[in-house]
Structures are given as structure tokens and as C-alpha cells.
Short mmCIF file of C-alpha atoms and ligand atoms in Angstrom, two decimals:
data_model
loop_
_atom_site.label_atom_id
_atom_site.label_comp_id
_atom_site.label_asym_id
_atom_site.label_seq_id
_atom_site.Cartn_x
_atom_site.Cartn_y
_atom_site.Cartn_z
CA UNK H 10 113.81 194.71 57.31
CA UNK H 11 115.58 197.27 59.03
CA UNK H 12 118.00 200.32 58.83
CA UNK H 13 121.44 200.40 59.28
CA UNK H 14 124.24 202.96 60.02
CA UNK H 15 127.29 202.94 57.77
CA UNK H 16 130.63 203.96 58.85
CA UNK H 17 129.87 207.33 57.33
CA UNK H 18 128.51 208.13 60.67
CA UNK H 19 129.76 210.99 62.57
CA UNK H 20 128.40 210.44 65.94
CA UNK H 21 126.33 213.66 66.02
CA UNK H 22 123.35 211.88 67.68
CA UNK H 23 120.65 213.46 65.74
CA UNK H 24 119.06 210.30 64.26
CA UNK H 25 118.64 208.85 68.12
CA UNK H 26 116.34 212.04 69.31
CA UNK H 27 114.08 211.43 66.51
CA UNK H 28 113.98 207.59 66.56
CA UNK H 29 110.19 206.96 67.60
CA UNK H 30 111.19 203.63 68.92
CA UNK H 31 114.37 204.67 70.48
CA UNK H 32 116.38 201.62 68.85
CA UNK H 33 119.21 203.82 68.33
CA UNK H 34 122.26 203.99 70.81
CA UNK H 35 125.95 204.94 70.72
CA UNK H 36 128.01 202.08 69.75
CA UNK H 37 132.03 202.20 70.01
CA UNK H 38 133.12 204.28 67.22
CA UNK H 39 129.56 204.98 65.52
CA UNK H 40 125.62 204.97 66.40
CA UNK H 41 124.15 201.74 66.03
CA UNK H 42 120.33 200.35 65.00
CA UNK H 43 118.69 197.51 67.17
CA UNK H 44 117.45 195.77 63.68
CA UNK H 45 114.86 193.83 66.02
CA UNK H 46 112.85 197.14 67.04
CA UNK H 47 113.12 199.21 64.25
CA UNK H 48 110.17 199.87 62.11
CA UNK H 49 111.45 201.07 59.10
CA UNK H 50 110.07 205.03 59.35
CA UNK H 51 112.89 206.54 57.95
CA UNK H 52 113.47 209.46 60.56
CA UNK H 53 117.11 208.61 61.13
CA UNK H 54 118.04 208.83 57.46
CA UNK H 55 115.93 212.02 56.84
CA UNK H 56 117.73 213.71 59.63
CA UNK H 57 121.20 212.37 59.27
CA UNK H 58 123.65 215.15 58.03
CA UNK H 59 125.98 212.69 56.31
CA UNK H 60 123.44 210.20 55.02
CA UNK H 61 124.90 207.41 57.06
CA UNK H 62 121.41 205.32 57.79
CA UNK H 63 120.20 203.37 55.11
CA UNK H 64 117.20 200.88 54.28
CA UNK H 65 118.29 197.21 53.77
FE1 SF4 B 27 114.26 204.34 64.29
FE2 SF4 B 27 112.89 204.72 62.18
FE3 SF4 B 27 115.73 204.89 61.94
FE4 SF4 B 27 114.31 202.59 62.59
S1 SF4 B 27 114.24 203.73 60.49
S2 SF4 B 27 116.32 203.22 63.41
S3 SF4 B 27 112.50 203.02 63.97
S4 SF4 B 27 114.51 206.26 63.19
FE1 SF4 B 28 125.61 208.93 62.87
FE2 SF4 B 28 123.88 210.24 61.14
FE3 SF4 B 28 122.88 209.54 63.42
FE4 SF4 B 28 124.42 211.50 63.52
S1 SF4 B 28 122.23 211.05 62.41
S2 SF4 B 28 124.71 209.64 64.86
S3 SF4 B 28 125.68 211.20 61.89
S4 SF4 B 28 123.91 207.99 61.80
#
């Protein structure tokens, strides 16, 4: 289980600042989550202005 960022991402960076395990980084066009490190806390989804991070 891990969160994933969808194409709705506008690359604002808010989620990366709130991730407790720092597994979110800026990708080529959108931010990306390292699924092997994500602990499913949901912080990214809570702070995202466009609802881009989704749990699997
Ligand atoms: Fe980071 Fe939590 Fe989002 Fe996983 S669910 S990417 S641990 S903020
Ligand atoms: Fe993208 Fe949402 Fe993260 Fe901003 S908070 S970088 S829009 S996923």
C-alpha cells in the first residue's frame, strides 16, 4: 500500500513539505511518491489543493 500522485498535480510542493518520511520529490512534470518508503499517513492528500495524491 502506498499513495500515488495523479496527473491532477500542479507541482506546488505542499505535499513534499508535509511528508514525514520525505518520500515525495519533484518529477519531470508532476511530483512523485516513492512507494517503497511511503507509510500511508495521508498527509499529502490532506494538504494537496487539487486532490492529486490518492491511496491505492
Ligand atoms: Fe508521504 Fe504520507 Fe503521502 Fe506517503 S501518504 S507520500 S508517507 S505524506
Ligand atoms: Fe502536486 Fe498536490 Fe503535491 Fe502540490 S500538494 S505538488 S499539487 S500532489
